[in-house]
Short mmCIF file of C-alpha atoms in Angstrom, two decimals:
data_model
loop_
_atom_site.label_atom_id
_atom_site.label_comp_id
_atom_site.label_asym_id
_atom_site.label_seq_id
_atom_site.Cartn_x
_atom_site.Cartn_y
_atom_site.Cartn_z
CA UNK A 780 11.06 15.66 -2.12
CA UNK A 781 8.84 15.70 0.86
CA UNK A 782 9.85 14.93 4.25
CA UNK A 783 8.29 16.15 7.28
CA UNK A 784 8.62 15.58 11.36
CA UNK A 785 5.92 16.99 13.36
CA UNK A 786 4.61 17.15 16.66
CA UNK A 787 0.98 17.81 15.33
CA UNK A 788 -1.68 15.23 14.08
CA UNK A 789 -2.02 14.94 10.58
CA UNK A 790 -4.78 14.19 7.89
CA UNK A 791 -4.36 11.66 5.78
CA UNK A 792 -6.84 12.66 2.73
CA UNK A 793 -5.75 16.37 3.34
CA UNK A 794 -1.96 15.03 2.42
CA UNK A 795 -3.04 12.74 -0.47
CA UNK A 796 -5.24 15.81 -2.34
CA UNK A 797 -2.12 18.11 -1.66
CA UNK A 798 0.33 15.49 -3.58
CA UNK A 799 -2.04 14.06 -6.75
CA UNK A 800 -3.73 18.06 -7.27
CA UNK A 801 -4.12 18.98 -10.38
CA UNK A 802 -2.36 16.38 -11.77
CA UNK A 803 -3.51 13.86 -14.00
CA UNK A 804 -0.61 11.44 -15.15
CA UNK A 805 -0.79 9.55 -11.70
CA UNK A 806 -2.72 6.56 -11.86
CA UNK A 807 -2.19 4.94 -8.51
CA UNK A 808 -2.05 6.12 -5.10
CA UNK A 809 -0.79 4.20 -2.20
CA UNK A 810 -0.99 5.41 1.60
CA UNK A 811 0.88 3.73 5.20
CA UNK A 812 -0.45 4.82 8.18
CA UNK A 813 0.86 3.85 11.52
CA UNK A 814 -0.79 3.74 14.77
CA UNK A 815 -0.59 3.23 18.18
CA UNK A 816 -1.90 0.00 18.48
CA UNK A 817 -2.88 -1.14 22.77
CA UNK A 818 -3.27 -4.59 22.73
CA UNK A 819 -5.18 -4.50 26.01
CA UNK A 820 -4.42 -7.20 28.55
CA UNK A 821 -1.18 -7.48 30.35
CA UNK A 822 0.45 -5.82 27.28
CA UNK A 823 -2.05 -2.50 27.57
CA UNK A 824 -0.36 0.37 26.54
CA UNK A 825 -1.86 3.37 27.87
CA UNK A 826 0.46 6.21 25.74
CA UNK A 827 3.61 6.15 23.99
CA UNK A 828 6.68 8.85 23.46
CA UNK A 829 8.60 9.25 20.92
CA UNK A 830 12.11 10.62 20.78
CA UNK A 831 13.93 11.56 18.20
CA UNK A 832 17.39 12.69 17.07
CA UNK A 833 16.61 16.37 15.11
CA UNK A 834 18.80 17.18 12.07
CA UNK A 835 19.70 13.78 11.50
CA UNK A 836 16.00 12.39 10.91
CA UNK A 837 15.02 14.89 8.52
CA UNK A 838 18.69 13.84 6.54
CA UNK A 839 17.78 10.16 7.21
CA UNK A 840 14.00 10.28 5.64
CA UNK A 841 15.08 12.36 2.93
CA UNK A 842 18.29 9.76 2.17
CA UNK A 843 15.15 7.17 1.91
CA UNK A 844 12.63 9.23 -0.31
CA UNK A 845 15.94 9.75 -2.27
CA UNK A 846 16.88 6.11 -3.03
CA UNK A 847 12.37 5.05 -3.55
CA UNK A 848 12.91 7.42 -5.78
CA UNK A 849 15.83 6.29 -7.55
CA UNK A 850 14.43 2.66 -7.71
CA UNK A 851 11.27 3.55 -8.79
CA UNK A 852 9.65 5.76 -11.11
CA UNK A 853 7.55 7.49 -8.79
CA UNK A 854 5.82 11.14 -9.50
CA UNK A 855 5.53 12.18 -6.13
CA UNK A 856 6.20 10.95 -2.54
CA UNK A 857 5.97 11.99 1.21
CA UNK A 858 7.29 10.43 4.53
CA UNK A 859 6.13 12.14 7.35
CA UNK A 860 6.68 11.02 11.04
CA UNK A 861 5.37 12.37 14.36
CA UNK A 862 7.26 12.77 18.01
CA UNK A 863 5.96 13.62 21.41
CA UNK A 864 3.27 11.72 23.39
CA UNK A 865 0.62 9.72 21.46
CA UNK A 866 -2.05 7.66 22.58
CA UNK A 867 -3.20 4.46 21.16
CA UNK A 868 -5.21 4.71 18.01
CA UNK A 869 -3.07 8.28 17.20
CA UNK A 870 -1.52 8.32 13.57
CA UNK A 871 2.49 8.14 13.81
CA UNK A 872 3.97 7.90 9.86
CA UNK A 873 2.70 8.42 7.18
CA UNK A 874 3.84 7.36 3.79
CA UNK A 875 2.27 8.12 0.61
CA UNK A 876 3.56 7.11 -3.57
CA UNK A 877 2.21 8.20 -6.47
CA UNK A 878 2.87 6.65 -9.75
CA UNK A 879 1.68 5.49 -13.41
CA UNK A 880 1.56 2.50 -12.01
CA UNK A 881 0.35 0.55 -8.74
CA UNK A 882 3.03 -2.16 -8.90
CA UNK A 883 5.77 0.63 -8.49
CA UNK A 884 3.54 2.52 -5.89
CA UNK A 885 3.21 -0.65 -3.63
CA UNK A 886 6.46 -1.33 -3.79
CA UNK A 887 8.46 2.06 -3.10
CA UNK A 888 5.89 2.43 -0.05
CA UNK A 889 6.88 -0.80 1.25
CA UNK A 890 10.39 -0.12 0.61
CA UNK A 891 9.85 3.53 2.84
CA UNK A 892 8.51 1.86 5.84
CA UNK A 893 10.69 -1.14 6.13
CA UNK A 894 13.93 0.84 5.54
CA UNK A 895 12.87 3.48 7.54
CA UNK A 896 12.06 1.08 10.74
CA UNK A 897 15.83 0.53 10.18
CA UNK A 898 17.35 4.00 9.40
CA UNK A 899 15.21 6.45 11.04
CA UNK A 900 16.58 7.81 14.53
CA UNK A 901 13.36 7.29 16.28
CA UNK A 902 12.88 5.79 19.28
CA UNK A 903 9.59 4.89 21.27
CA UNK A 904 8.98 4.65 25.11
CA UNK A 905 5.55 2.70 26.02
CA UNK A 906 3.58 3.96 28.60
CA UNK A 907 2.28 0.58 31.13
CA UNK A 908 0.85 -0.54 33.80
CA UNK A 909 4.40 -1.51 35.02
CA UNK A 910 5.58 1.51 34.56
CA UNK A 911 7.93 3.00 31.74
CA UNK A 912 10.07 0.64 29.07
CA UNK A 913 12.42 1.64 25.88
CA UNK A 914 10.70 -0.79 23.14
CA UNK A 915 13.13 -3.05 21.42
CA UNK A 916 13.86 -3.06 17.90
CA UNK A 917 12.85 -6.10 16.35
CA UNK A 918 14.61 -8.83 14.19
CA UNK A 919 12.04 -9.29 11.84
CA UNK A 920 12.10 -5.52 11.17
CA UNK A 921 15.52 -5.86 9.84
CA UNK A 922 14.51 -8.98 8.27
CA UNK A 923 11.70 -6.64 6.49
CA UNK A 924 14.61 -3.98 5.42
CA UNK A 925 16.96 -6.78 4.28
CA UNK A 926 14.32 -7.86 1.52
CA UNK A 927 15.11 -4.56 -0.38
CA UNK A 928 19.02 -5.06 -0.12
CA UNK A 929 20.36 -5.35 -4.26
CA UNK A 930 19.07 -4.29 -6.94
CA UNK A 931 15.13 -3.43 -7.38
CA UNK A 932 12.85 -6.33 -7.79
CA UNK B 525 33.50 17.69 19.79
CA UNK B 526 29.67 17.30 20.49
CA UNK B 527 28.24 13.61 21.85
CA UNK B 528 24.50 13.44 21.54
CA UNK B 529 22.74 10.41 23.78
CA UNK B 530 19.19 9.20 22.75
CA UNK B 531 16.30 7.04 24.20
CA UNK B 532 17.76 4.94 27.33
CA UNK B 533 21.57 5.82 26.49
CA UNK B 534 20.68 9.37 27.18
CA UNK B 535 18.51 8.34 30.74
CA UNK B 536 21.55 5.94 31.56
CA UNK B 537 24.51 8.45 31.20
CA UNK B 538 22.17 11.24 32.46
CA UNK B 539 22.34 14.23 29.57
CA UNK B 540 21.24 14.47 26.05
CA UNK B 541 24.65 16.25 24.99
CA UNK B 542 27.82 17.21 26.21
CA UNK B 543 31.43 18.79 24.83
CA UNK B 544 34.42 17.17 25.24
CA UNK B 545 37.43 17.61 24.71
CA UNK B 546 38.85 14.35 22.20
CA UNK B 547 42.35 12.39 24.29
CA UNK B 548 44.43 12.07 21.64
CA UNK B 549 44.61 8.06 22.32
CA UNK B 550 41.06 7.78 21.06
CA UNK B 551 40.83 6.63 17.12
CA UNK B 552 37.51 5.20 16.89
CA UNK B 553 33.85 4.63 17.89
CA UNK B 554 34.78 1.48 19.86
CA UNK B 555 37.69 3.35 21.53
CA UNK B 556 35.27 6.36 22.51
CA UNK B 557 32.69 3.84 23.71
CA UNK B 558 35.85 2.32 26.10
CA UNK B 559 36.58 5.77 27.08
CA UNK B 560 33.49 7.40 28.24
CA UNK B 561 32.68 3.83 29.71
CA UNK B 562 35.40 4.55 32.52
CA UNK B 563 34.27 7.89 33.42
CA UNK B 564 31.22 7.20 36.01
CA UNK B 565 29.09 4.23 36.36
CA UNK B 566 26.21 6.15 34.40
CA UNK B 567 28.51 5.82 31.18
CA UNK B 568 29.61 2.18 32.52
CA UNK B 569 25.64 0.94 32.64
CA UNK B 570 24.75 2.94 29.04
CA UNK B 571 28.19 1.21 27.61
CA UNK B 572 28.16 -2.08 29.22
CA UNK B 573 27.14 -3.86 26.02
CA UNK B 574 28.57 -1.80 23.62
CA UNK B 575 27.29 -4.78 21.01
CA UNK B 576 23.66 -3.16 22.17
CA UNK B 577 24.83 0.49 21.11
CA UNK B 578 24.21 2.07 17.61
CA UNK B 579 26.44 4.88 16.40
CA UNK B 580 25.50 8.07 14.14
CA UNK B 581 29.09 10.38 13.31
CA UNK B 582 27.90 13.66 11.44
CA UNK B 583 24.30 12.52 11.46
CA UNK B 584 25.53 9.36 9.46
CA UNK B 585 24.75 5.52 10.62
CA UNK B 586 28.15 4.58 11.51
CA UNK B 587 29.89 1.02 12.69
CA UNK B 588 32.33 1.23 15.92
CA UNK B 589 35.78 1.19 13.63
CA UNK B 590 34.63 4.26 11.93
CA UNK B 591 37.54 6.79 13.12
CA UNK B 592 36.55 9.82 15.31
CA UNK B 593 39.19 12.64 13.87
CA UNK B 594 37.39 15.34 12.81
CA UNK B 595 34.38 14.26 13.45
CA UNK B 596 31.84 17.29 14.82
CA UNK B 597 29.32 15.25 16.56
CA UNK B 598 28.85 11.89 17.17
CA UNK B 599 25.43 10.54 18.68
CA UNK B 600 24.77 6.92 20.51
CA UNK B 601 21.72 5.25 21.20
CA UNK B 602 20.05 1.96 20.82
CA UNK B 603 18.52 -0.06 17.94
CA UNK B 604 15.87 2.44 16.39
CA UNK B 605 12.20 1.88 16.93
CA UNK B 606 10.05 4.48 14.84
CA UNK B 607 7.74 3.56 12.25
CA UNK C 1248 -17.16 -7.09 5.27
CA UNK C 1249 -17.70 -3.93 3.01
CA UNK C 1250 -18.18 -3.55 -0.77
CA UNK C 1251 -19.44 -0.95 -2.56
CA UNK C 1252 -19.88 -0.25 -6.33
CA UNK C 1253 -20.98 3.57 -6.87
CA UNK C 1254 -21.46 6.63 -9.37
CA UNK C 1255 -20.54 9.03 -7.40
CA UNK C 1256 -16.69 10.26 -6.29
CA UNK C 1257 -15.21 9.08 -2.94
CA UNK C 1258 -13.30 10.32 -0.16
CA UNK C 1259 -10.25 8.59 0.78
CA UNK C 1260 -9.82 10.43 4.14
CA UNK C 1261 -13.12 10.25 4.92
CA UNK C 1262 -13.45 5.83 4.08
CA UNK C 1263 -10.01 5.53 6.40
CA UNK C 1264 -11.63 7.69 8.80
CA UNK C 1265 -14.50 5.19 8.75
CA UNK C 1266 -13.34 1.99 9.07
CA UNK C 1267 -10.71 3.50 11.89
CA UNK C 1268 -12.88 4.60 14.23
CA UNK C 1269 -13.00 4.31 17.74
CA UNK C 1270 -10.41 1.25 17.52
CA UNK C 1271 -6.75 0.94 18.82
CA UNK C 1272 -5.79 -2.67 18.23
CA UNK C 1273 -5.09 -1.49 14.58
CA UNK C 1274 -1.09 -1.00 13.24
CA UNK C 1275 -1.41 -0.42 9.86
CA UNK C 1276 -3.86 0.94 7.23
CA UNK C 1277 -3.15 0.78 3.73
CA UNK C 1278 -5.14 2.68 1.21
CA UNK C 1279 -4.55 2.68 -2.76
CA UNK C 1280 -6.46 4.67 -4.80
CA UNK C 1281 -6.66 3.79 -9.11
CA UNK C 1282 -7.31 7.61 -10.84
CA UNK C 1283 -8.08 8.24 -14.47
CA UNK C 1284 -4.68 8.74 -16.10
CA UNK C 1285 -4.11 10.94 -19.07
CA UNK C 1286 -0.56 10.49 -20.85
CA UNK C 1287 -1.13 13.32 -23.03
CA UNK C 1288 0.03 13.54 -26.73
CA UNK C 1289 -0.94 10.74 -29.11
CA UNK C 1290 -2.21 9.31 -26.01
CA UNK C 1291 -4.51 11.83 -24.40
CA UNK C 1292 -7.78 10.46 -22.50
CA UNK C 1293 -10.75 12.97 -22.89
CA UNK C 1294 -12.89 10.40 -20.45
CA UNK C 1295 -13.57 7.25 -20.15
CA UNK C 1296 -16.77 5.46 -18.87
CA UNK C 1297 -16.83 2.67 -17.22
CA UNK C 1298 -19.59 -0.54 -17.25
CA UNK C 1299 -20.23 -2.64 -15.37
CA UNK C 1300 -22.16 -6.08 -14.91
CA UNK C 1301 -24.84 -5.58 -11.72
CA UNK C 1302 -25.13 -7.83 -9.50
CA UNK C 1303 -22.14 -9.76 -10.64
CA UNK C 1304 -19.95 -7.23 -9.64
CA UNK C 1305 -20.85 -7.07 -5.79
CA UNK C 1306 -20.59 -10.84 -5.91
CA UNK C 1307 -17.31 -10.43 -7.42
CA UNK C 1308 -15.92 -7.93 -4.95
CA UNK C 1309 -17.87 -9.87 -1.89
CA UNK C 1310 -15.77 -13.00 -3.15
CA UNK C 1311 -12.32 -11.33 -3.23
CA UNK C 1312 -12.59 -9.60 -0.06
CA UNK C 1313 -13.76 -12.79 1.64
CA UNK C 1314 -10.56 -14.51 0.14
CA UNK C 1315 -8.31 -11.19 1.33
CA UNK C 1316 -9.52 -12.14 4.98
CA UNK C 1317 -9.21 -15.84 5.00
CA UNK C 1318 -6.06 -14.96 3.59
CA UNK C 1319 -4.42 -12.26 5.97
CA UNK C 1320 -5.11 -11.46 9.56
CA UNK C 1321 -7.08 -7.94 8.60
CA UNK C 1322 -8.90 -6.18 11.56
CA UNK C 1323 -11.39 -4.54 8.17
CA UNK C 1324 -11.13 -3.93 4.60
CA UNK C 1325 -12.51 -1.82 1.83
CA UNK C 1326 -13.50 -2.03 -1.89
CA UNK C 1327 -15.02 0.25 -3.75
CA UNK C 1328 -15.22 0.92 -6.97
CA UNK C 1329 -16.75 3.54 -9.23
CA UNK C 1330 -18.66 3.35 -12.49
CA UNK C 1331 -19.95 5.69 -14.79
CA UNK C 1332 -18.31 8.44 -17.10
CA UNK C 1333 -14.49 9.73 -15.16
CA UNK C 1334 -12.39 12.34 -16.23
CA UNK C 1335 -8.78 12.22 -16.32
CA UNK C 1336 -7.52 12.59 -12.56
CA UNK C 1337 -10.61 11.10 -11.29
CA UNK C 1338 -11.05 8.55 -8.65
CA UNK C 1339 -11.67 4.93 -10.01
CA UNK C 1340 -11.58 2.67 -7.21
CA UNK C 1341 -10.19 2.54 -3.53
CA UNK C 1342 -9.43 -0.69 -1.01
CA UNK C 1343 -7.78 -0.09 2.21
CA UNK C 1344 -6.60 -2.70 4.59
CA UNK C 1345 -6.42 -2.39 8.34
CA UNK C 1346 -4.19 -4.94 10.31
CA UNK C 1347 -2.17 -4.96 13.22
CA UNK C 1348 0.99 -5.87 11.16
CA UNK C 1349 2.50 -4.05 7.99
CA UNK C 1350 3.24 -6.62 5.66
CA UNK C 1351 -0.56 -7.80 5.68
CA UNK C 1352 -1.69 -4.90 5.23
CA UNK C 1353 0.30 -4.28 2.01
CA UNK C 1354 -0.16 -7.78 0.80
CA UNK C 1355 -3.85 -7.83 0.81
CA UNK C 1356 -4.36 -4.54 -0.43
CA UNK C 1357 -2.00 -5.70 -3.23
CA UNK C 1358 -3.86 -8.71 -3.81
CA UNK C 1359 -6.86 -7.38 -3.91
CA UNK C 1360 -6.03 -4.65 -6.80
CA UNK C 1361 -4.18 -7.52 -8.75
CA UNK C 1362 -7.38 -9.84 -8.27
CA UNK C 1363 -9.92 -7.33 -8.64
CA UNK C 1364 -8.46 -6.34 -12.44
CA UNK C 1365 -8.71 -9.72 -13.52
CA UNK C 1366 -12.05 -11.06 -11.91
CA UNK C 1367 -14.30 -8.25 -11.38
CA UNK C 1368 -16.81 -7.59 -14.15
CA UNK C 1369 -15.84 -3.85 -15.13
CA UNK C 1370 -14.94 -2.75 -18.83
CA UNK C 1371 -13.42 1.21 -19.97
CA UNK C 1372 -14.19 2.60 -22.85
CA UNK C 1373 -12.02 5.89 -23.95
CA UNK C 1374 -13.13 9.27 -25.55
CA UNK C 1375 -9.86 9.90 -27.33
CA UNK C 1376 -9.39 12.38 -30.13
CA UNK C 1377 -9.90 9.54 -33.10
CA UNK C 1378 -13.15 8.37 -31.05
CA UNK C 1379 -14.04 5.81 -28.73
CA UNK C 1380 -12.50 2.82 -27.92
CA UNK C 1381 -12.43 -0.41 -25.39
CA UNK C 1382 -9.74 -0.76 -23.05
CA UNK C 1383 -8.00 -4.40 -23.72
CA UNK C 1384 -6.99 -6.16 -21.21
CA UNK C 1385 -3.00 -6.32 -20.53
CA UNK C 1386 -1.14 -9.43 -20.29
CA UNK C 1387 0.21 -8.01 -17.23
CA UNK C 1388 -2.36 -7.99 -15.39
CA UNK C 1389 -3.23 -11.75 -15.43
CA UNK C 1390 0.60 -12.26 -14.79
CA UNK C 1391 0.30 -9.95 -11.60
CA UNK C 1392 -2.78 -12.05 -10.34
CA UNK C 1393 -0.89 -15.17 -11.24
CA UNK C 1394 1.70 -13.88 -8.49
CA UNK C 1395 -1.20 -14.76 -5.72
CA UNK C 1396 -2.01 -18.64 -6.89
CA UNK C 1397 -1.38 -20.91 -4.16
CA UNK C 1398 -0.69 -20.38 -0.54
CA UNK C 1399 -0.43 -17.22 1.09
CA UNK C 1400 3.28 -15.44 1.16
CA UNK D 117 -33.02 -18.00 -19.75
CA UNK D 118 -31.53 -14.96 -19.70
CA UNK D 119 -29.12 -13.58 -21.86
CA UNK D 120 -26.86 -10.37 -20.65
CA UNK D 121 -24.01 -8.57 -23.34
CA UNK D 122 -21.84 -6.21 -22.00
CA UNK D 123 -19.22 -3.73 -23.64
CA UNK D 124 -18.32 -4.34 -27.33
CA UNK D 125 -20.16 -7.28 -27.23
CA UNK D 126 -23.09 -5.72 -26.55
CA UNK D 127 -22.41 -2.98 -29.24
CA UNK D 128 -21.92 -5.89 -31.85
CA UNK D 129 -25.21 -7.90 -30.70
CA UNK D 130 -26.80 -4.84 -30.39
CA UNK D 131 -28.49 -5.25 -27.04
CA UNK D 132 -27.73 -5.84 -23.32
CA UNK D 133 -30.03 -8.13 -22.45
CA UNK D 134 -32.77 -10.74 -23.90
CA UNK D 135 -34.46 -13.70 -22.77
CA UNK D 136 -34.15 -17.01 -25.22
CA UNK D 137 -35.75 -20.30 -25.13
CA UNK D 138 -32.54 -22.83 -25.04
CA UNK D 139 -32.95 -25.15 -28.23
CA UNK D 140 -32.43 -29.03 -26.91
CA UNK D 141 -29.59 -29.09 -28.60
CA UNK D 142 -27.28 -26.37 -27.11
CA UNK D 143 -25.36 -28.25 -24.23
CA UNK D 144 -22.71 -26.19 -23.10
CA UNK D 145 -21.11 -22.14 -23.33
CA UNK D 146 -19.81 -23.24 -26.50
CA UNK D 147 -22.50 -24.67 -28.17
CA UNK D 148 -24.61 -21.52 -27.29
CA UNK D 149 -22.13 -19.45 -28.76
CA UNK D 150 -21.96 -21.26 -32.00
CA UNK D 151 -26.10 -21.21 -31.93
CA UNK D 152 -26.15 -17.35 -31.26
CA UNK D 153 -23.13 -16.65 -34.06
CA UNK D 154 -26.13 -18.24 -36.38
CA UNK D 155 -28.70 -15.92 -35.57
CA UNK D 156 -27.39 -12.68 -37.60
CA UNK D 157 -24.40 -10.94 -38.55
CA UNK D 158 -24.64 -8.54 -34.83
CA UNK D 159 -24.56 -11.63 -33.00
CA UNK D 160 -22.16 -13.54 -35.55
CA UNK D 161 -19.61 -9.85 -35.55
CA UNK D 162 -19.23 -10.25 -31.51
CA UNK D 163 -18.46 -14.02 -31.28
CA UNK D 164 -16.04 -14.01 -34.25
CA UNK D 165 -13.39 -15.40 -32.48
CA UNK D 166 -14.70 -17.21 -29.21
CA UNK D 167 -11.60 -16.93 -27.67
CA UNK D 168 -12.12 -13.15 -26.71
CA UNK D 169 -15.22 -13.94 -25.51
CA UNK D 170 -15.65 -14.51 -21.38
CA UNK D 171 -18.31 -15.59 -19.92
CA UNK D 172 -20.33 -15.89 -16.57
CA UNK D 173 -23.12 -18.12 -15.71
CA UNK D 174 -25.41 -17.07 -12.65
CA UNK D 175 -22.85 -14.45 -12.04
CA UNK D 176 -19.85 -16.59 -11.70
CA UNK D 177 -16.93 -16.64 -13.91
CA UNK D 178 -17.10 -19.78 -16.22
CA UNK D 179 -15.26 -21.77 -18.99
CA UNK D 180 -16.50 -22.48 -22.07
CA UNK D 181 -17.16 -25.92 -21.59
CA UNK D 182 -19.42 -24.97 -18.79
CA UNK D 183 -22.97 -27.14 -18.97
CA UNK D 184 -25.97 -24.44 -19.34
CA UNK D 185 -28.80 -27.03 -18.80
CA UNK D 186 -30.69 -24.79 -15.80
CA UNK D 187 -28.88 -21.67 -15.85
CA UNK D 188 -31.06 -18.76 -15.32
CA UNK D 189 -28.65 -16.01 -16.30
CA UNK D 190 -25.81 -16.29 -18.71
CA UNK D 191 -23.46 -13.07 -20.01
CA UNK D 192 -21.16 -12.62 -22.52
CA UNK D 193 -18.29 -10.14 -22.33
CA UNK D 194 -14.38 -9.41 -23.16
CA UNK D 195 -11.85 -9.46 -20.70
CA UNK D 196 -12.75 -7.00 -17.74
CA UNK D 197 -10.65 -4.20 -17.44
CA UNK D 198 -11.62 -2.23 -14.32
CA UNK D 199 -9.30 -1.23 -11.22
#
């Protein structure tokens, strides 16, 4: 069980060769990365905060690795999610499954980001031209989360 | 009992966290949310559209008829956005 | 557009690092990495080596990347795949997807692994403790690229 | 016209590559298989049962029914099993 929230960066390949060393019963690896993404124009996004609730987030992202790992035989897993000001083209989660086999690993990471855009008690403020604004959560996101509602596919 | 605000709940009402004391007439979430709505108009703004505002009681998602006895802290804020 | 078939190991960090850089319209990356499994026991994997057909293979690759894209909105992808003798918890083959949405991201990269098993001109042969022996390909695998006929999801 | 063998069948026909004058009379995958199963007992071990046997002409996948009039490169080879 591997959950983290950090302020700092962090590096992808560094996380993947701490999770799959010296093991050799894993045959596929998946990563997520989020980003900042700036879309430029009228919708340029210069930074972005994010809040988040402490004590509650760490209980929420392990509550998630808990059930990826109940509906999927996975041999290891990590969620791991940033706060504090980032700028566009900074790393914000990362999600990594490893498993005997890639069908399993695609789908428990999947499953991780979509439930945690639900679940997680993070919240992002968007830096603009205009000013300051809250972002809004987004339908299709629980769309996304609904998907893995029942049993596992 | 501790009340946690987050994201533009917290900027509306104007702290992150506050004690109060619980009035006995207040069962549930959506009774809380009617309460601290008629204290200022910083609480009447975060609260207007309590349909808007998502609940967490002991660090657990929670819908508005979830009862508030005993409860240590309960947290509001809006849809989440992380990810 | 990037393919590459090599001998030597890869670095998953440093191929997201790569295709990343400098650019802040992307949302999501996607890596999955295949390693040389070794179930142990009856089982147990001393190495493998894997052929391959040149020439074919880059046409191969070239082919199902170009049908990733056409397929997905992807800002870049990567395949690459190794050949040569592995040892158990060895790097096989990597693809990572960059897009400014999640769900592409993890489509094509999924697409790409499931199309890449069935199409692309590689064979494994085992060093196990009764000998040698070919790899045969698994019914499962032309049922998981049979999951991509048709239009895209 | 080349001819390319890779993994077992090239262990069975005993090389990976060779270059063969077509007869006249070999039309298609098919009929090239049943004209190199004739040749010796390598070539007639690997393409025992055709059905294991995939092929690619000029470096494209291709059924067995596939014309080889003007190929310039044709292999043999069992299912691939990379990733």
């Amino acid at each position: 069980m591997v959950v983290r929230v950090q302020d700092e960066n962090f590096d992808i390949g560094a996380e993947i060769d701490a999770l799959r060393s010296g093991r050799t019963d894993i045959g596929a690896i998946v990563s997520f990365t989020g980003t900042v993404r700036d879309l430029g124009g009228e919708a340029h996004v210069a930074a972005m905060t994010l809040e988040h609730y402490p004590g509650m987030t760490e209980k929420a992202l392990e509550a998630l690795e808990a059930d990826a790992r109940a509906r999927w035989p996975l041999d290891d897993c990590l969620v791991l999610h940033r706060f504090g000001r980032l700028e566009p083209g900074d790393n914000i989660v990362l999600v990594v499954t490893l498993s005997a086999h890639r069908r399993a690993a695609f789908e428990a990471a999947e499953f991780l980001m979509d439930d945690l855009k639900t679940r997680a008690p993070f919240w992002k403020k968007e830096e603009t031209a205009d000013g300051t604004r809250w972002v809004e959560a987004r339908a299709s996101d629980d769309d996304a989360a609904a998907r893995w509602a029942g049993d596992a596919a | 009992m501790t009340l946690l605000y987050f994201a533009w709940v917290r900027e509306k009402v104007g702290t992150g966290s506050e004690t109060i004391d619980l009035p006995d007439d207040v069962r549930d979430v959506a009774g809380l949310i009617r309460w601290l709505s008629a204290r200022d108009e910083g609480y009447a703004a975060a609260f207007e559209k309590p349909e808007l505002i998502r609940v967490a009681v002991d660090q657990d998602h929670a819908p508005h008829d979830t009862p508030v006895a005993g409860a240590r802290e309960i947290a509001f804020f809006p849809p989440v956005t992380g990810g």
